[in-house]
Structures are given as C-alpha cells and as structure tokens.
XYZ file of N, CA and C in Angstrom:
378
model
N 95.414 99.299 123.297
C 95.740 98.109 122.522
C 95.352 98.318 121.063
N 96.109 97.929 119.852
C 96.068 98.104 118.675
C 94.612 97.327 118.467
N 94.200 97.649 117.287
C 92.797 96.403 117.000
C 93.318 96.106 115.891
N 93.494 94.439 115.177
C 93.698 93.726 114.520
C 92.626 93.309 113.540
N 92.178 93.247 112.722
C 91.297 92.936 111.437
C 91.747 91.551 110.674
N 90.502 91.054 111.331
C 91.146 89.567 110.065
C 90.698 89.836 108.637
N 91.570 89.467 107.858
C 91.432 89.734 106.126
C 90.107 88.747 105.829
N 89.758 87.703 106.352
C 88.876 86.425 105.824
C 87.539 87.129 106.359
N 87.512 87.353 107.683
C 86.223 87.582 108.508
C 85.806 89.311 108.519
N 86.585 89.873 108.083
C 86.569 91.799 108.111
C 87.102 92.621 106.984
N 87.135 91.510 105.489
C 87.992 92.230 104.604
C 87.979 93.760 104.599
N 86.690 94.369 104.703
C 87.016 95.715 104.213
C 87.413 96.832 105.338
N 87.174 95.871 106.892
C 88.140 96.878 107.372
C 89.615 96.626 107.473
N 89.836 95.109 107.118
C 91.015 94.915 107.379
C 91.784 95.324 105.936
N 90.812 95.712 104.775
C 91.663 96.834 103.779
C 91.998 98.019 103.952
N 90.956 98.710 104.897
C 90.798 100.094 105.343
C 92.245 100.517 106.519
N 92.452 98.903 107.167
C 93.355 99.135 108.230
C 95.288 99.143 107.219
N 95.302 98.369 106.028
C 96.820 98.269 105.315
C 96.561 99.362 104.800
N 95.345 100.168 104.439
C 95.370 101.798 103.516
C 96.223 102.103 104.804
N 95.681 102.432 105.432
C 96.042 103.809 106.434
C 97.642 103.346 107.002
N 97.941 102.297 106.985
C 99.547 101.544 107.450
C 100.431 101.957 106.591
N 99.458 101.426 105.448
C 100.340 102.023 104.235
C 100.867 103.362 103.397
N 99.757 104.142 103.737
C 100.146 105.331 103.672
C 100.635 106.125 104.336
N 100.793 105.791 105.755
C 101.761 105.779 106.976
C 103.126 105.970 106.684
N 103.492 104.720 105.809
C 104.817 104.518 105.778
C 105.281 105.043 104.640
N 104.340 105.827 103.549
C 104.779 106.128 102.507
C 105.506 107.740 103.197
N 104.827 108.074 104.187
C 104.581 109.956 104.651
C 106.309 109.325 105.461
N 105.996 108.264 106.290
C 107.362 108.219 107.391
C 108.855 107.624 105.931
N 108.577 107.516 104.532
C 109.177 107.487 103.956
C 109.644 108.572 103.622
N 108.825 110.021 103.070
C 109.014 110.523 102.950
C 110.135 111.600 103.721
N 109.581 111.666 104.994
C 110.536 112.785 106.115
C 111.449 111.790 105.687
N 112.174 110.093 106.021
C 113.452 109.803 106.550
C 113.791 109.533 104.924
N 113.520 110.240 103.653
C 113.924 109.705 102.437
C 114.447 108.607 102.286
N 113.666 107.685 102.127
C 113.944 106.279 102.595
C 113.104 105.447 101.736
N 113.666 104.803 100.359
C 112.615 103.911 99.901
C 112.721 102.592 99.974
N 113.271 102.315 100.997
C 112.491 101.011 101.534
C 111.251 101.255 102.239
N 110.784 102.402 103.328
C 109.360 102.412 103.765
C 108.608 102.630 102.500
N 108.697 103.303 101.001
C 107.691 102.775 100.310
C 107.295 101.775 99.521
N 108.806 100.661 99.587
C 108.683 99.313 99.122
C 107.092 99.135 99.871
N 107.686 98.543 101.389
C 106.985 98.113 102.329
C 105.089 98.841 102.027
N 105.402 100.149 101.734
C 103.962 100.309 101.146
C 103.339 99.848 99.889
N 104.407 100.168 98.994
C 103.803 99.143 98.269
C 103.171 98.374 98.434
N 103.777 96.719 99.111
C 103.335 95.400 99.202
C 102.368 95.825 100.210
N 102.021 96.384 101.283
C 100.903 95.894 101.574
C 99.403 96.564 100.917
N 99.755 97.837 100.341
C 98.816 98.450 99.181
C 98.042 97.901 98.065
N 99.403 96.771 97.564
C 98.926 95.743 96.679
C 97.659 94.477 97.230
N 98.160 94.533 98.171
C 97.533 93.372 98.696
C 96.003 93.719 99.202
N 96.307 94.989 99.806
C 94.543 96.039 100.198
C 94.129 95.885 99.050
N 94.706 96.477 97.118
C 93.768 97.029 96.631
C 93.396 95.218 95.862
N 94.007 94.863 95.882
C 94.024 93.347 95.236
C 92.390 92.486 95.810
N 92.035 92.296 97.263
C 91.240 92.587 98.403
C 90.018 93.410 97.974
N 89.888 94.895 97.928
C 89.345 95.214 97.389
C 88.712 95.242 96.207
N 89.434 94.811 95.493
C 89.071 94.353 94.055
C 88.040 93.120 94.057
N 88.666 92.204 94.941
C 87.698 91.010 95.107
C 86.397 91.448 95.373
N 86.287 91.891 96.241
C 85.100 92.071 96.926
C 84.230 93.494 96.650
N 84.861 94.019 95.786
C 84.068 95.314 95.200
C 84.026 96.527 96.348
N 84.875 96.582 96.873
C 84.771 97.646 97.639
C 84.763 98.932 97.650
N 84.036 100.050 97.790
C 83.902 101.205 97.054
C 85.155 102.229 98.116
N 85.777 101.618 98.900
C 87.244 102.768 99.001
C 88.291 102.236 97.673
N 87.854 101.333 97.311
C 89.103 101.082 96.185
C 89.575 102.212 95.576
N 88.933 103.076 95.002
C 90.076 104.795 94.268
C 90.504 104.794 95.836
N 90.710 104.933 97.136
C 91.361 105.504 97.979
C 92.680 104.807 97.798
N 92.602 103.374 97.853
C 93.694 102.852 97.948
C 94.269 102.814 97.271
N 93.785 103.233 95.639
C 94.901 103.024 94.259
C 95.626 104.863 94.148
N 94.806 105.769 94.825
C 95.573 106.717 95.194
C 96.550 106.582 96.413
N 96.457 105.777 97.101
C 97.339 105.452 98.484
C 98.692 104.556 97.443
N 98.443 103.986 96.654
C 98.965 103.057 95.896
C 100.074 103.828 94.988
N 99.646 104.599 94.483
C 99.607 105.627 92.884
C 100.797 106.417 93.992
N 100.720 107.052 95.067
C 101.813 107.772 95.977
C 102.895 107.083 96.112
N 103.121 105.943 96.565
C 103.874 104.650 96.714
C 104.515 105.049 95.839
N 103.944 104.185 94.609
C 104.753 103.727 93.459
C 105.287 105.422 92.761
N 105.002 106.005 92.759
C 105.430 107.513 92.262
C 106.893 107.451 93.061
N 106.461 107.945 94.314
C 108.054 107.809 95.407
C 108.655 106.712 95.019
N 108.628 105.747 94.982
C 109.551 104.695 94.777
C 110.610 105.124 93.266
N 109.411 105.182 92.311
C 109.816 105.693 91.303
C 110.512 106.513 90.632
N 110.673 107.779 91.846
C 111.222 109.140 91.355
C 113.108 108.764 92.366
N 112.441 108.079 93.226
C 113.719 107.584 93.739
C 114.784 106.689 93.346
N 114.404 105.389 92.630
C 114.953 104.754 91.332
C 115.268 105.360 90.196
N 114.100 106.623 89.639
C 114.709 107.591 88.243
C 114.040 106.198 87.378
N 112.809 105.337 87.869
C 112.361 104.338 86.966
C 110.798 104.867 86.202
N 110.844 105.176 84.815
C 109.912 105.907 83.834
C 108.806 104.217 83.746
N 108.997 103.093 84.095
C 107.920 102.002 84.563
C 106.842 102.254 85.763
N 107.740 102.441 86.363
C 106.921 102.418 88.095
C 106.347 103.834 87.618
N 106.902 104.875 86.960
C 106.041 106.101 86.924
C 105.038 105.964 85.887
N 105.249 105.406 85.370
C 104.166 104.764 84.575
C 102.947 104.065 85.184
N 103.019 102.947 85.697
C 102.096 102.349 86.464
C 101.558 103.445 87.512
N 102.520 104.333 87.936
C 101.817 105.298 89.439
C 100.402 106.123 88.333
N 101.027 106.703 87.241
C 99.616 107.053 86.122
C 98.700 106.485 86.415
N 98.504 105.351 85.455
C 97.419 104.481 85.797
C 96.619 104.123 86.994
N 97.291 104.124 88.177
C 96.385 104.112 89.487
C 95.845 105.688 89.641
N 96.855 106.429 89.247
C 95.998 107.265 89.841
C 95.004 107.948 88.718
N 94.967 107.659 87.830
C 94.039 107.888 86.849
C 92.673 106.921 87.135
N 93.051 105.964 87.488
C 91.450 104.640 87.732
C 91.130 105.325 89.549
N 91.993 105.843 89.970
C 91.688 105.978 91.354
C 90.707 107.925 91.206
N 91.313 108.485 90.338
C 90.228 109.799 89.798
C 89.060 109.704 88.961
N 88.766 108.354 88.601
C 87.951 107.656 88.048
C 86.447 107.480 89.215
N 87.443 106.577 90.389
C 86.816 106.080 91.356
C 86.085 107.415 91.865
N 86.858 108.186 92.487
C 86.909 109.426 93.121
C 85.537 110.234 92.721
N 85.681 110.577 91.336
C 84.364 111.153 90.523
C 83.330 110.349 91.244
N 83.329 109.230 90.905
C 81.746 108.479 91.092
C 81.362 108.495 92.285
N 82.268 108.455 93.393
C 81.998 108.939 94.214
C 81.537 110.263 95.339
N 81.589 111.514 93.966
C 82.040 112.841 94.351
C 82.709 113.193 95.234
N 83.421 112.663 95.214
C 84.127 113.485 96.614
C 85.802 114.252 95.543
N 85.373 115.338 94.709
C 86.064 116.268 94.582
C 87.333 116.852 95.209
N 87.262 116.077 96.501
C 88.846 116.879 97.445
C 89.717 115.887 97.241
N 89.515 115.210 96.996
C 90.513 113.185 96.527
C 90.534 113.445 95.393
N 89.549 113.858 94.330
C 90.553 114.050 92.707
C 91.486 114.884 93.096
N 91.083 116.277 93.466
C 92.466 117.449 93.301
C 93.275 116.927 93.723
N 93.602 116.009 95.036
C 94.756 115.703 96.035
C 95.347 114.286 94.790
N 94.560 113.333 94.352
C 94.960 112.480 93.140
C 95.887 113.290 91.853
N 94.841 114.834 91.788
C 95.786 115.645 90.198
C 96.916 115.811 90.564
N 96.992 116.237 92.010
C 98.163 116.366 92.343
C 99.464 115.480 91.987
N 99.491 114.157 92.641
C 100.110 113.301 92.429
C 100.309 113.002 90.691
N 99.549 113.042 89.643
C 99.585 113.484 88.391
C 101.099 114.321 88.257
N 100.408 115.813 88.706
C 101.464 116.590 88.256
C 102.385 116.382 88.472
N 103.303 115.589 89.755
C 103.830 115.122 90.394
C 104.739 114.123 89.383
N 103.934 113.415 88.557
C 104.575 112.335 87.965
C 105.127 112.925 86.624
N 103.859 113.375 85.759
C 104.582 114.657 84.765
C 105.823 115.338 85.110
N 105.835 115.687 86.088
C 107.439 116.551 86.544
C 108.595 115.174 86.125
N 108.028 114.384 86.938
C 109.640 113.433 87.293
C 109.998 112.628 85.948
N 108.956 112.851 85.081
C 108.896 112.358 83.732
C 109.573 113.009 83.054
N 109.699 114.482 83.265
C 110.113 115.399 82.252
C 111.434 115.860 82.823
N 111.974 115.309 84.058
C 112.826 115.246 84.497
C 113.979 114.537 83.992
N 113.389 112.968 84.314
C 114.005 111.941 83.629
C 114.237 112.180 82.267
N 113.644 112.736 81.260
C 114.036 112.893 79.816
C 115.232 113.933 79.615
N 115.307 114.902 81.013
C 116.476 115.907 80.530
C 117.858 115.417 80.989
C-alpha cells in the first residue's frame, strides 16, 4: 500500500514525498518526450519548494534542483529563453543550498543541469 503524507500534519515528509513524484515524472518525461509530464512536475515542485520555504526546510536546494530540471525540460522543449532563465536561478540558489550543506555530489549533478541550460541558450540564439 502506497503511504500518503498529510501536507498540514507531515509537511516535510509530505515535501520529501512531491520531490521524489516529481522528479519521477520529470525522468518518465524524459524517455516518453513528453512535456506535459514536466508541466505536471512542475506544479507539484512548486508547491514542495513553496512548503519548504515556509517551514525552512533544509532539503529545499534538493527540490529547487528537482525544480531547476523541470523547468529546463519544459523549456528546451518550448525553445522558451524565460523558463531557461528561471531553471538558472533555481539551480544556482539550489548550488547555494547544496554547498552549505556539503554534499558536493548534488552541486556537480546541479553544474550539470547549468551546462545544460548554457547549451539550450546558445542554441536558441543560433
């Protein structure tokens, strides 16, 4: 049986539980090239890191890198230099997070997504 997380009574696992949904659907976006599954990540990403934010939760860089993936795919799939814009910014506050936390294997996997966006940037301009 699935386990369910109430947002009111379990926020931070029930943030921990839309990360991992959400980045779910960004990967099952990926194989079926399909950006409606990273709409769908999007919104519930927003809503984890939004959540997190409230309540100070220290996975927050996870989710604005879970976030920062989203909006990149969405982005490179539209050909929209906004959404790749905003994917920057998360994942720049989410390599932010990452540092303070040391955990070094989440920046590189964050630079990644960086380089990632640089490409589709320099894409879009040609």
């Amino acid at each position: 049986l699935p386990i369910f997380f109430d947002k009111e009574k379990a926020p931070i696992k029930w943030a921990s539980a839309q990360n991992s949904i959400g980045y779910t659907m960004i990967l099952i976006g990926e194989e079926e090239n399909n950006p409606a599954r990273y709409e769908l990540a999007i919104q519930m990403l927003r809503e984890a890191f939004f959540v997190q934010q409230q309540i100070r939760d220290q996975s927050l860089p996870f989710t604005a890198d879970s976030l920062c993936h989203a909006v990149l795919d969405l982005g490179v799939a539209k050909k929209d230099q906004g959404m790749l814009a905003e994917a920057r910014g998360l994942c720049e506050s989410a390599i932010d997070g990452e540092r303070k936390l040391g955990d070094e294997a989440a920046v590189k996997e964050t630079q990644g997504n960086l380089a990632r966006i640089d490409a589709a940037l320099a894409e879009l301009k040609n």
